């Protein structure tokens, strides 16, 4: 079964849609969640939450790419769970590192923004990522979207961990400048 | 604005920028004519028999049916893959390039652990393992393919063959999955360089997805050694779990000098850490007083061999010396 067929199941309200989506993209979603969460049970629950959300939202959202849509729902579910954990349970993984790196370019006293600002920010960040050279774009996505470990990213890109870290810092500095220029913050 | 806002905004970037679902499709439906089998009472019986043979600690998960003992005709040294034909071993020693669409195990470091097997059939040293192996070779682990109740399958490229006839790519069965691993070691991952002692895996009665050209590592899944380099660029092989080394010593099968020293192992760990932090951490754990740790084999501590020594031993075995 392909994307179109699974989406057709969603649109027609066929309960087998979730099982088919899981069969197609379950492991992809698990790999997304397991970069953020340590406990396999949490990972499974996040994937289940994502599939449930997809069941409720796909008919209206009409995603063009079902896999990417499910991955995003899984990432959101995993991050929500991650944020509810204590520092000890978070386990000091790549997600914690990513939050800490991002924390370097925003004010420590900054407040969360509403959905509209976040949406606008996403569009600007998409534009920023498109402007990055290929290697940096991949690394940025690996680290800040997929929360892959710097060691894995280094291995994937044939770099050292220090090099990955340095590159991330440089990209974030660029992003900070980009966002300041566009009036997102001072 | 705070870090949460930016992390959330990154999550909502345009799909085409992060979408890797097409590349990950095959993790759900592995290539090579995947075929799901039904888990039946026959399998339960097999598992029960296997379970009686093993020592299981922790979550108590453990294994499976007998390794295939078929010995192939005398060793044949095959040419390594064409692209590395000039010096396949040197090429194998280079850090692997990881493609953007590499597939990694969803859970690299399981919570549960299993220990080795008391069945003497599995207690093999380097010489007896070589004799009983269907294949002995240097491989590079590539994509994660799938997992079953007792195992995980990886694609692996074959870089040099000491024994057996192998295609360029094989499927490697590791006795571990997202729930448990042998002695709590991490699952293999893309880029791991291994010397492996293999038997053909053709027992698919486990309700698992079938892969062609599948091999299981001997000595109860611990018949593998990791490659690493010291600071001077000398080449070594690490028997992290130490069981095949232990059998070699006890059976007095071969004279191999253990090169282990605190200084050397820290250099080797540093080398591995550049490519696989999780593996480096795990090997570091095994360097502690192994007989006193719960998650390492009792009486079978990690051993380190120079690649040259091991290569010489294997070449002697090929010649029948």
Short mmCIF file of C-alpha atoms in Angstrom, two decimals:
data_model
loop_
_atom_site.label_atom_id
_atom_site.label_comp_id
_atom_site.label_asym_id
_atom_site.label_seq_id
_atom_site.Cartn_x
_atom_site.Cartn_y
_atom_site.Cartn_z
CA UNK A 1 0.00 0.00 0.00
CA UNK A 2 1.37 3.44 -0.87
CA UNK A 3 0.82 6.96 0.48
CA UNK A 4 -2.16 7.68 -1.72
CA UNK A 5 -3.92 4.48 -0.76
CA UNK A 6 -3.34 5.02 2.95
CA UNK A 7 -4.52 8.63 2.68
CA UNK A 8 -7.65 7.38 0.92
CA UNK A 9 -8.31 5.13 3.92
CA UNK A 10 -8.01 8.13 6.22
CA UNK A 11 -10.32 10.23 4.06
CA UNK A 12 -12.94 7.50 3.95
CA UNK A 13 -12.74 6.98 7.72
CA UNK A 14 -11.49 3.42 7.35
CA UNK A 15 -10.13 2.28 10.74
CA UNK A 16 -7.36 0.28 9.06
CA UNK A 17 -5.69 3.57 8.04
CA UNK A 18 -3.68 3.78 11.25
CA UNK A 19 -2.40 0.21 10.99
CA UNK A 20 -1.38 0.76 7.37
CA UNK A 21 0.32 4.05 8.24
CA UNK A 22 2.15 2.29 11.06
CA UNK A 23 3.24 -0.45 8.71
CA UNK A 24 4.57 2.09 6.22
CA UNK A 25 6.08 4.66 8.52
CA UNK A 26 6.05 3.22 12.05
CA UNK A 27 9.77 2.53 12.14
CA UNK A 28 10.58 5.95 10.73
CA UNK A 29 8.49 7.52 13.49
CA UNK A 30 10.12 5.30 16.11
CA UNK A 31 13.54 6.43 14.99
CA UNK A 32 12.41 10.06 15.34
CA UNK A 33 11.01 9.54 18.84
CA UNK A 34 13.89 7.41 20.08
CA UNK A 35 16.34 10.23 19.40
CA UNK A 36 14.40 12.33 21.91
CA UNK A 37 13.27 9.75 24.46
CA UNK A 38 15.29 7.05 26.15
CA UNK A 39 12.59 4.64 27.21
CA UNK A 40 11.23 2.38 24.43
CA UNK A 41 7.82 2.45 26.13
CA UNK A 42 7.71 6.24 25.82
CA UNK A 43 8.74 5.89 22.19
CA UNK A 44 5.89 3.47 21.50
CA UNK A 45 3.38 5.71 23.25
CA UNK A 46 4.50 8.70 21.21
CA UNK A 47 4.11 6.81 17.98
CA UNK A 48 0.64 5.71 19.09
CA UNK A 49 -0.21 9.31 20.00
CA UNK A 50 1.00 10.47 16.61
CA UNK A 51 -1.08 7.86 14.81
CA UNK A 52 -4.13 8.87 16.84
CA UNK A 53 -3.56 12.54 16.05
CA UNK A 54 -3.14 11.64 12.39
CA UNK A 55 -6.45 9.78 12.48
CA UNK A 56 -8.11 12.92 13.84
CA UNK A 57 -6.37 15.48 11.64
CA UNK A 58 -5.41 13.97 8.28
CA UNK A 59 -8.84 14.47 6.62
CA UNK A 60 -8.63 18.19 7.27
CA UNK A 61 -4.86 18.70 6.94
CA UNK A 62 -4.64 16.68 3.70
CA UNK A 63 -0.86 16.20 3.95
CA UNK A 64 1.09 15.88 0.74
CA UNK A 65 3.68 13.63 2.36
CA UNK A 66 2.18 11.24 4.85
CA UNK A 67 5.56 10.05 6.20
CA UNK A 68 6.79 13.57 6.86
CA UNK A 69 3.47 14.50 8.44
CA UNK A 70 3.59 11.51 10.79
CA UNK A 71 7.22 12.22 11.62
CA UNK A 72 6.33 15.77 12.60
CA UNK A 73 3.44 14.62 14.77
CA UNK A 74 5.78 12.11 16.42
CA UNK A 75 8.45 14.74 17.00
CA UNK A 76 5.87 17.03 18.61
CA UNK A 77 4.52 14.24 20.80
CA UNK A 78 8.03 13.20 21.84
CA UNK A 79 9.02 16.78 22.65
CA UNK A 80 5.89 17.32 24.72
CA UNK A 81 6.72 14.21 26.70
CA UNK A 82 10.37 15.22 26.96
CA UNK A 83 9.42 18.63 28.35
CA UNK A 84 7.29 16.99 31.03
CA UNK A 85 10.25 14.97 32.29
CA UNK A 86 12.61 15.91 35.07
CA UNK A 87 16.19 16.69 34.08
CA UNK A 88 17.22 13.25 35.35
CA UNK A 89 14.70 11.42 33.19
CA UNK A 90 15.62 13.47 30.14
CA UNK A 91 18.92 11.67 30.24
CA UNK A 92 21.20 14.34 28.81
CA UNK A 93 20.82 13.18 25.20
CA UNK A 94 21.08 15.02 21.91
CA UNK A 95 17.74 16.81 22.47
CA UNK A 96 19.06 18.38 25.65
CA UNK A 97 22.16 19.47 23.81
CA UNK A 98 20.07 20.98 21.01
CA UNK A 99 17.94 22.93 23.51
CA UNK A 100 21.06 24.15 25.23
CA UNK A 101 22.65 25.28 21.96
CA UNK A 102 19.48 27.12 20.92
CA UNK A 103 19.40 28.64 24.39
CA UNK A 104 22.69 30.34 23.53
CA UNK A 105 21.07 32.49 20.86
CA UNK A 106 17.94 33.57 22.74
CA UNK A 107 17.49 35.50 25.92
CA UNK A 108 17.37 33.26 29.00
CA UNK A 109 14.31 35.27 30.07
CA UNK A 110 12.52 34.90 26.74
CA UNK A 111 8.88 33.83 26.70
CA UNK A 112 7.13 31.28 24.52
CA UNK A 113 5.43 32.81 21.49
CA UNK A 114 1.93 32.20 20.21
CA UNK A 115 1.13 29.87 17.33
CA UNK A 116 1.04 32.63 14.72
CA UNK A 117 4.54 33.84 15.55
CA UNK A 118 5.84 30.27 15.65
CA UNK A 119 4.33 29.65 12.22
CA UNK A 120 5.89 32.80 10.81
CA UNK A 121 9.19 31.85 12.41
CA UNK A 122 9.01 28.41 10.77
CA UNK A 123 8.69 30.01 7.36
CA UNK A 124 11.69 32.23 7.99
CA UNK A 125 13.76 29.32 9.32
CA UNK A 126 12.79 27.25 6.25
CA UNK A 127 14.07 30.08 4.09
CA UNK A 128 17.27 30.25 6.17
CA UNK A 129 17.86 26.49 5.87
CA UNK A 130 17.37 26.60 2.11
CA UNK A 131 20.16 29.16 1.93
CA UNK A 132 22.66 26.93 3.71
CA UNK A 133 25.25 24.90 1.78
CA UNK A 134 24.20 21.25 1.32
CA UNK A 135 26.41 19.77 4.06
CA UNK A 136 25.42 22.37 6.64
CA UNK A 137 21.75 22.03 5.74
CA UNK A 138 21.89 18.26 6.32
CA UNK A 139 23.74 18.70 9.60
CA UNK A 140 21.31 21.33 10.81
CA UNK A 141 18.36 19.04 10.09
CA UNK A 142 20.15 16.06 11.65
CA UNK A 143 20.82 17.97 14.83
CA UNK A 144 17.87 20.29 15.33
CA UNK A 145 15.08 18.42 13.60
CA UNK A 146 16.04 14.80 14.21
CA UNK A 147 18.10 15.38 17.38
CA UNK A 148 20.75 12.97 16.20
CA UNK A 149 23.82 12.68 18.36
CA UNK A 150 26.84 14.72 17.29
CA UNK A 151 28.89 11.51 17.13
CA UNK A 152 26.41 9.99 14.66
CA UNK A 153 26.30 13.18 12.62
CA UNK A 154 30.09 13.28 12.59
CA UNK A 155 30.22 9.71 11.38
CA UNK A 156 27.62 10.34 8.73
CA UNK A 157 29.38 13.40 7.37
CA UNK A 158 32.94 12.17 7.80
CA UNK A 159 33.73 14.87 10.40
CA UNK A 160 34.91 14.83 13.97
CA UNK A 161 32.50 15.57 16.79
CA UNK A 162 34.33 18.81 17.52
CA UNK A 163 33.94 19.83 13.92
CA UNK A 164 30.20 19.14 14.06
CA UNK A 165 29.94 21.17 17.23
CA UNK A 166 31.84 24.08 15.74
CA UNK A 167 29.72 24.01 12.59
CA UNK A 168 26.51 23.98 14.65
CA UNK A 169 27.68 27.03 16.58
CA UNK A 170 28.48 28.86 13.36
CA UNK A 171 25.12 28.01 11.83
CA UNK A 172 23.31 29.13 14.96
CA UNK A 173 25.16 32.43 14.97
CA UNK A 174 24.07 32.92 11.35
CA UNK A 175 20.51 32.02 12.29
CA UNK A 176 20.57 34.47 15.18
CA UNK A 177 21.71 37.27 12.88
CA UNK A 178 19.10 36.24 10.30
CA UNK A 179 16.30 36.38 12.84
CA UNK A 180 17.46 39.68 14.33
CA UNK A 181 17.58 41.23 10.87
CA UNK A 182 13.99 40.15 10.33
CA UNK A 183 12.86 41.65 13.61
CA UNK A 184 12.10 38.48 15.54
CA UNK A 185 14.11 39.62 18.50
CA UNK A 186 16.77 42.09 19.55
CA UNK B 1 11.12 34.28 22.39
CA UNK B 2 12.71 31.24 24.02
CA UNK B 3 14.45 28.03 22.96
CA UNK B 4 11.16 26.07 22.96
CA UNK B 5 9.69 28.43 20.39
CA UNK B 6 12.63 27.99 18.05
CA UNK B 7 12.73 24.21 18.50
CA UNK B 8 8.98 24.09 17.76
CA UNK B 9 9.39 26.37 14.74
CA UNK B 10 12.15 24.12 13.40
CA UNK B 11 9.73 21.22 13.78
CA UNK B 12 7.28 23.03 11.50
CA UNK B 13 9.68 23.85 8.67
CA UNK B 14 8.68 22.86 5.16
CA UNK B 15 8.34 19.12 4.85
CA UNK B 16 10.64 18.70 1.91
CA UNK B 17 13.52 20.00 4.02
CA UNK B 18 13.37 17.22 6.57
CA UNK B 19 11.36 14.44 4.94
CA UNK B 20 13.28 11.17 4.98
CA UNK B 21 10.25 8.94 4.94
CA UNK B 22 10.97 7.56 1.49
CA UNK B 23 14.45 6.57 2.60
CA UNK B 24 13.06 4.93 5.68
CA UNK B 25 10.28 3.05 3.98
CA UNK B 26 12.35 -0.07 3.66
CA UNK B 27 12.86 -0.24 7.42
CA UNK B 28 9.22 -1.11 7.58
CA UNK B 29 9.32 -3.36 4.56
CA UNK B 30 12.90 -4.56 4.24
CA UNK B 31 14.38 -5.22 0.86
CA UNK B 32 15.46 -8.67 -0.29
CA UNK B 33 12.07 -10.28 -0.59
CA UNK B 34 10.95 -9.74 2.96
CA UNK B 35 8.43 -12.26 4.08
CA UNK B 36 6.72 -12.25 7.43
CA UNK B 37 6.14 -15.67 8.94
CA UNK B 38 3.60 -16.64 11.51
CA UNK B 39 4.74 -17.30 15.04
CA UNK B 40 3.45 -20.74 15.88
CA UNK B 41 3.59 -23.30 18.68
CA UNK B 42 6.51 -24.93 16.89
CA UNK B 43 8.47 -21.77 17.46
CA UNK B 44 7.50 -21.69 21.10
CA UNK B 45 8.86 -25.22 21.48
CA UNK B 46 12.11 -24.30 19.76
CA UNK B 47 12.54 -21.33 22.01
CA UNK B 48 11.82 -23.39 25.11
CA UNK B 49 14.49 -25.91 24.11
CA UNK B 50 16.97 -23.17 23.37
CA UNK B 51 16.15 -21.45 26.62
CA UNK B 52 17.06 -24.58 28.56
CA UNK B 53 20.57 -24.32 27.18
CA UNK B 54 21.35 -20.80 28.12
CA UNK B 55 22.13 -18.74 31.16
CA UNK B 56 19.85 -15.80 31.13
CA UNK B 57 20.14 -12.85 33.47
CA UNK B 58 18.22 -9.60 33.67
CA UNK B 59 15.12 -9.60 31.60
CA UNK B 60 15.77 -13.22 30.83
CA UNK B 61 15.57 -13.00 27.12
CA UNK B 62 17.58 -15.53 25.23
CA UNK B 63 18.06 -17.41 22.30
CA UNK B 64 17.48 -19.60 19.68
CA UNK B 65 18.30 -22.54 17.66
CA UNK B 66 21.55 -24.20 16.80
CA UNK B 67 24.17 -22.64 14.64
CA UNK B 68 24.58 -24.47 11.42
CA UNK B 69 27.59 -26.71 11.57
CA UNK B 70 27.94 -27.40 7.88
CA UNK B 71 31.53 -26.98 6.92
CA UNK B 72 32.03 -25.81 3.42
CA UNK B 73 34.76 -27.14 1.17
CA UNK B 74 38.29 -25.92 1.88
CA UNK B 75 38.69 -22.23 2.30
CA UNK B 76 38.56 -20.11 -0.74
CA UNK B 77 40.03 -16.68 -0.69
CA UNK B 78 37.89 -14.52 -2.81
CA UNK B 79 38.75 -11.23 -4.30
CA UNK B 80 37.26 -8.44 -2.25
CA UNK B 81 34.71 -6.13 -3.81
CA UNK B 82 35.96 -4.69 -7.05
CA UNK B 83 36.13 -1.09 -5.91
CA UNK B 84 38.53 -2.02 -3.11
CA UNK B 85 40.44 -4.62 -5.07
CA UNK B 86 43.78 -2.87 -4.79
CA UNK B 87 44.04 -3.11 -1.04
CA UNK B 88 40.77 -4.24 0.46
CA UNK B 89 42.06 -4.42 4.01
CA UNK B 90 43.39 -0.86 3.96
CA UNK B 91 40.11 0.30 2.46
CA UNK B 92 38.22 -1.53 5.20
CA UNK B 93 40.32 0.17 7.86
CA UNK B 94 39.29 3.63 6.68
CA UNK B 95 36.35 5.20 8.56
CA UNK B 96 33.15 4.50 6.66
CA UNK B 97 31.34 7.25 4.84
CA UNK B 98 27.81 7.38 6.10
CA UNK B 99 25.28 8.24 3.40
CA UNK B 100 22.49 10.66 4.16
CA UNK B 101 19.94 7.89 3.78
CA UNK B 102 21.69 5.46 6.13
CA UNK B 103 19.23 3.56 8.30
CA UNK B 104 20.00 3.25 12.00
CA UNK B 105 18.51 0.98 14.63
CA UNK B 106 15.55 2.73 16.31
CA UNK B 107 16.93 1.77 19.72
CA UNK B 108 20.68 1.47 19.88
CA UNK B 109 21.11 0.72 23.55
CA UNK B 110 18.46 -1.65 24.89
CA UNK B 111 17.60 -1.88 28.56
CA UNK B 112 17.67 -5.65 28.90
CA UNK B 113 20.65 -7.88 28.62
CA UNK B 114 21.43 -11.51 28.00
CA UNK B 115 24.50 -13.52 28.80
CA UNK B 116 26.34 -16.28 27.05
CA UNK B 117 25.51 -19.89 26.62
CA UNK B 118 26.63 -22.90 28.61
CA UNK B 119 26.27 -25.28 25.68
CA UNK B 120 29.79 -26.48 24.73
CA UNK B 121 28.71 -26.48 21.09
CA UNK B 122 28.93 -22.72 21.18
CA UNK B 123 32.18 -22.54 23.12
CA UNK B 124 34.56 -22.02 20.24
CA UNK B 125 37.98 -20.44 20.03
CA UNK B 126 39.43 -18.78 16.96
CA UNK B 127 40.62 -22.06 15.44
CA UNK B 128 37.54 -24.16 16.09
CA UNK B 129 35.31 -21.27 15.06
CA UNK B 130 37.28 -20.94 11.84
CA UNK B 131 36.90 -24.66 11.18
CA UNK B 132 33.16 -24.67 11.82
CA UNK B 133 32.47 -21.36 10.13
CA UNK B 134 30.76 -21.10 6.80
CA UNK B 135 32.51 -17.79 6.36
CA UNK B 136 35.14 -15.66 8.08
CA UNK B 137 35.55 -12.12 6.82
CA UNK B 138 36.03 -8.43 7.41
CA UNK B 139 32.78 -6.50 7.10
CA UNK B 140 31.46 -2.98 7.43
CA UNK B 141 28.04 -2.74 9.01
CA UNK B 142 25.57 -0.76 6.94
CA UNK B 143 21.79 -0.24 7.12
CA UNK B 144 19.64 -1.56 9.90
CA UNK B 145 17.06 -3.81 8.21
CA UNK B 146 14.68 -5.26 10.77
CA UNK B 147 14.44 -6.97 14.11
CA UNK B 148 12.79 -10.07 15.48
CA UNK B 149 12.13 -11.40 18.96
CA UNK B 150 15.76 -12.40 19.45
CA UNK B 151 17.75 -10.59 16.84
CA UNK B 152 18.42 -7.66 14.58
CA UNK B 153 19.40 -7.82 10.93
CA UNK B 154 21.89 -5.44 9.35
CA UNK B 155 23.17 -5.15 5.85
CA UNK B 156 26.96 -5.43 5.74
CA UNK B 157 29.50 -4.97 3.00
CA UNK B 158 32.09 -7.71 2.73
CA UNK B 159 35.56 -6.24 2.49
CA UNK B 160 37.85 -9.27 2.73
CA UNK B 161 36.99 -12.95 2.84
CA UNK B 162 39.22 -15.38 4.74
CA UNK B 163 36.88 -18.31 4.36
CA UNK B 164 33.76 -19.04 2.37
CA UNK B 165 32.20 -17.65 -0.73
CA UNK B 166 30.36 -14.46 -0.11
CA UNK B 167 28.64 -11.81 -2.19
CA UNK B 168 29.63 -8.16 -1.82
CA UNK B 169 26.75 -7.58 0.57
CA UNK B 170 25.44 -9.91 3.21
CA UNK B 171 22.90 -9.68 5.98
CA UNK B 172 24.32 -9.95 9.46
CA UNK B 173 22.16 -11.31 12.24
CA UNK B 174 23.03 -9.84 15.64
CA UNK B 175 21.73 -11.59 18.74
CA UNK B 176 20.14 -8.46 20.16
CA UNK B 177 17.23 -6.18 19.49
CA UNK B 178 15.55 -3.06 20.83
CA UNK B 179 14.74 -4.86 24.09
CA UNK B 180 17.97 -6.64 24.98
CA UNK B 181 21.55 -7.18 23.92
CA UNK B 182 24.41 -9.45 24.80
CA UNK B 183 26.02 -8.16 27.97
CA UNK B 184 24.28 -4.83 27.50
CA UNK B 185 26.45 -3.82 24.55
CA UNK B 186 24.91 -1.45 22.00
CA UNK B 187 23.54 -2.75 18.75
CA UNK B 188 25.79 -2.45 15.73
CA UNK B 189 25.47 0.67 13.70
CA UNK B 190 26.37 1.96 10.27
CA UNK B 191 30.13 2.10 9.86
CA UNK B 192 31.18 -0.50 12.46
CA UNK B 193 34.18 -2.47 11.17
CA UNK B 194 34.21 -6.08 12.22
CA UNK B 195 36.06 -9.33 11.82
CA UNK B 196 33.29 -11.92 11.96
CA UNK B 197 33.04 -15.70 12.22
CA UNK B 198 29.80 -16.65 10.51
CA UNK B 199 27.38 -19.45 9.93
CA UNK B 200 24.71 -19.33 7.27
CA UNK B 201 21.40 -18.31 8.78
CA UNK B 202 18.63 -20.29 7.18
CA UNK B 203 16.38 -20.96 10.13
CA UNK B 204 13.50 -18.62 9.53
CA UNK B 205 11.02 -20.34 11.79
CA UNK B 206 10.95 -17.46 14.22
CA UNK B 207 8.21 -15.35 12.76
CA UNK B 208 10.83 -13.01 11.33
CA UNK B 209 11.25 -11.24 8.06
CA UNK B 210 13.34 -13.26 5.69
CA UNK B 211 16.54 -11.86 4.23
CA UNK B 212 18.68 -13.43 1.58
CA UNK B 213 22.38 -14.10 2.22
CA UNK B 214 21.90 -13.94 5.97
CA UNK B 215 24.60 -15.03 8.41
CA UNK B 216 24.71 -15.35 12.16
CA UNK B 217 27.81 -14.72 14.23
CA UNK B 218 29.21 -17.82 15.90
CA UNK B 219 30.10 -18.42 19.55
CA UNK B 220 26.60 -17.58 20.52
CA UNK B 221 26.49 -14.31 18.72
CA UNK B 222 29.76 -13.04 20.15
CA UNK B 223 32.06 -14.16 17.33
CA UNK B 224 33.09 -10.69 16.23
CA UNK B 225 35.96 -8.29 16.87
CA UNK B 226 35.94 -4.53 16.38
CA UNK B 227 38.66 -2.77 14.45
CA UNK B 228 40.50 0.20 15.98
CA UNK B 229 43.76 2.10 15.61
CA UNK B 230 46.19 3.44 18.20
CA UNK B 231 47.62 6.95 18.00
CA UNK B 232 50.60 5.74 16.00
CA UNK B 233 48.27 4.28 13.36
CA UNK B 234 48.82 0.62 14.32
CA UNK B 235 45.87 -1.65 13.69
CA UNK B 236 44.09 -3.72 16.34
CA UNK B 237 41.09 -5.94 16.83
CA UNK B 238 39.10 -5.82 20.04
CA UNK B 239 37.25 -8.85 21.35
CA UNK B 240 34.99 -6.81 23.60
CA UNK B 241 32.94 -9.66 24.99
CA UNK B 242 35.97 -11.92 25.26
CA UNK B 243 34.21 -15.26 24.92
CA UNK B 244 35.94 -16.45 21.76
CA UNK B 245 39.27 -15.43 23.30
CA UNK B 246 38.44 -17.26 26.49
CA UNK B 247 37.71 -20.46 24.57
CA UNK B 248 40.91 -20.04 22.56
CA UNK B 249 42.91 -19.89 25.77
CA UNK B 250 41.13 -22.72 27.53
CA UNK B 251 41.35 -25.03 24.56
CA UNK B 252 44.92 -23.88 23.84
CA UNK B 253 43.90 -23.46 20.22
CA UNK B 254 46.31 -20.75 19.18
CA UNK B 255 49.05 -18.58 20.51
CA UNK B 256 47.83 -15.06 20.18
CA UNK B 257 49.40 -12.34 22.29
CA UNK B 258 46.89 -10.19 24.08
CA UNK B 259 48.09 -6.62 23.55
CA UNK B 260 45.81 -5.14 26.18
CA UNK B 261 47.21 -2.30 28.24
CA UNK B 262 45.45 0.62 29.88
CA UNK B 263 47.23 3.11 27.66
CA UNK B 264 46.56 1.22 24.44
CA UNK B 265 42.90 0.60 25.18
CA UNK B 266 42.34 4.27 25.96
CA UNK B 267 43.85 5.17 22.58
CA UNK B 268 41.66 2.59 20.84
CA UNK B 269 38.58 3.88 22.62
CA UNK B 270 39.47 7.41 21.58
CA UNK B 271 39.69 6.23 17.98
CA UNK B 272 36.33 4.46 18.14
CA UNK B 273 34.74 7.42 19.90
CA UNK B 274 35.33 9.57 16.83
CA UNK B 275 33.07 7.28 14.85
CA UNK B 276 30.77 5.63 17.36
CA UNK B 277 30.42 7.25 20.75
CA UNK B 278 27.99 4.64 22.03
CA UNK B 279 30.35 1.79 21.22
CA UNK B 280 33.27 3.67 22.77
CA UNK B 281 31.29 4.11 26.00
CA UNK B 282 30.40 0.44 26.03
CA UNK B 283 33.99 -0.70 25.46
CA UNK B 284 35.11 1.66 28.18
CA UNK B 285 32.75 -0.13 30.57
CA UNK B 286 34.37 -3.44 29.73
CA UNK B 287 37.79 -2.10 30.63
CA UNK B 288 36.88 -1.97 34.28
CA UNK B 289 37.55 -4.91 36.46
CA UNK B 290 35.52 -7.26 34.32
CA UNK B 291 35.09 -10.14 36.71
CA UNK B 292 33.40 -7.85 39.15
CA UNK B 293 30.92 -6.23 36.83
CA UNK B 294 27.51 -7.68 36.25
CA UNK B 295 27.15 -6.74 32.64
CA UNK B 296 30.30 -8.33 31.26
CA UNK B 297 31.15 -12.00 30.86
CA UNK B 298 32.60 -13.47 34.00
CA UNK B 299 36.07 -14.84 33.43
CA UNK B 300 36.12 -13.79 29.80
CA UNK B 301 37.49 -10.28 29.82
CA UNK B 302 38.05 -8.13 26.79
CA UNK B 303 41.13 -8.93 24.73
CA UNK B 304 43.04 -6.87 22.19
CA UNK B 305 45.05 -8.33 19.31
CA UNK B 306 47.23 -6.71 16.73
CA UNK B 307 45.54 -6.97 13.36
CA UNK B 308 48.74 -8.37 11.93
CA UNK B 309 48.77 -11.28 14.41
CA UNK B 310 45.17 -12.16 13.72
CA UNK B 311 45.63 -11.85 9.97
CA UNK B 312 48.62 -14.18 10.19
CA UNK B 313 46.66 -16.73 12.24
CA UNK B 314 43.78 -16.68 9.76
CA UNK B 315 46.10 -17.01 6.80
CA UNK B 316 47.79 -19.97 8.49
CA UNK B 317 44.39 -21.56 9.01
CA UNK B 318 43.56 -21.06 5.36
CA UNK B 319 46.72 -22.92 4.46
CA UNK B 320 45.77 -25.64 6.95
CA UNK B 321 48.74 -24.97 9.23
#
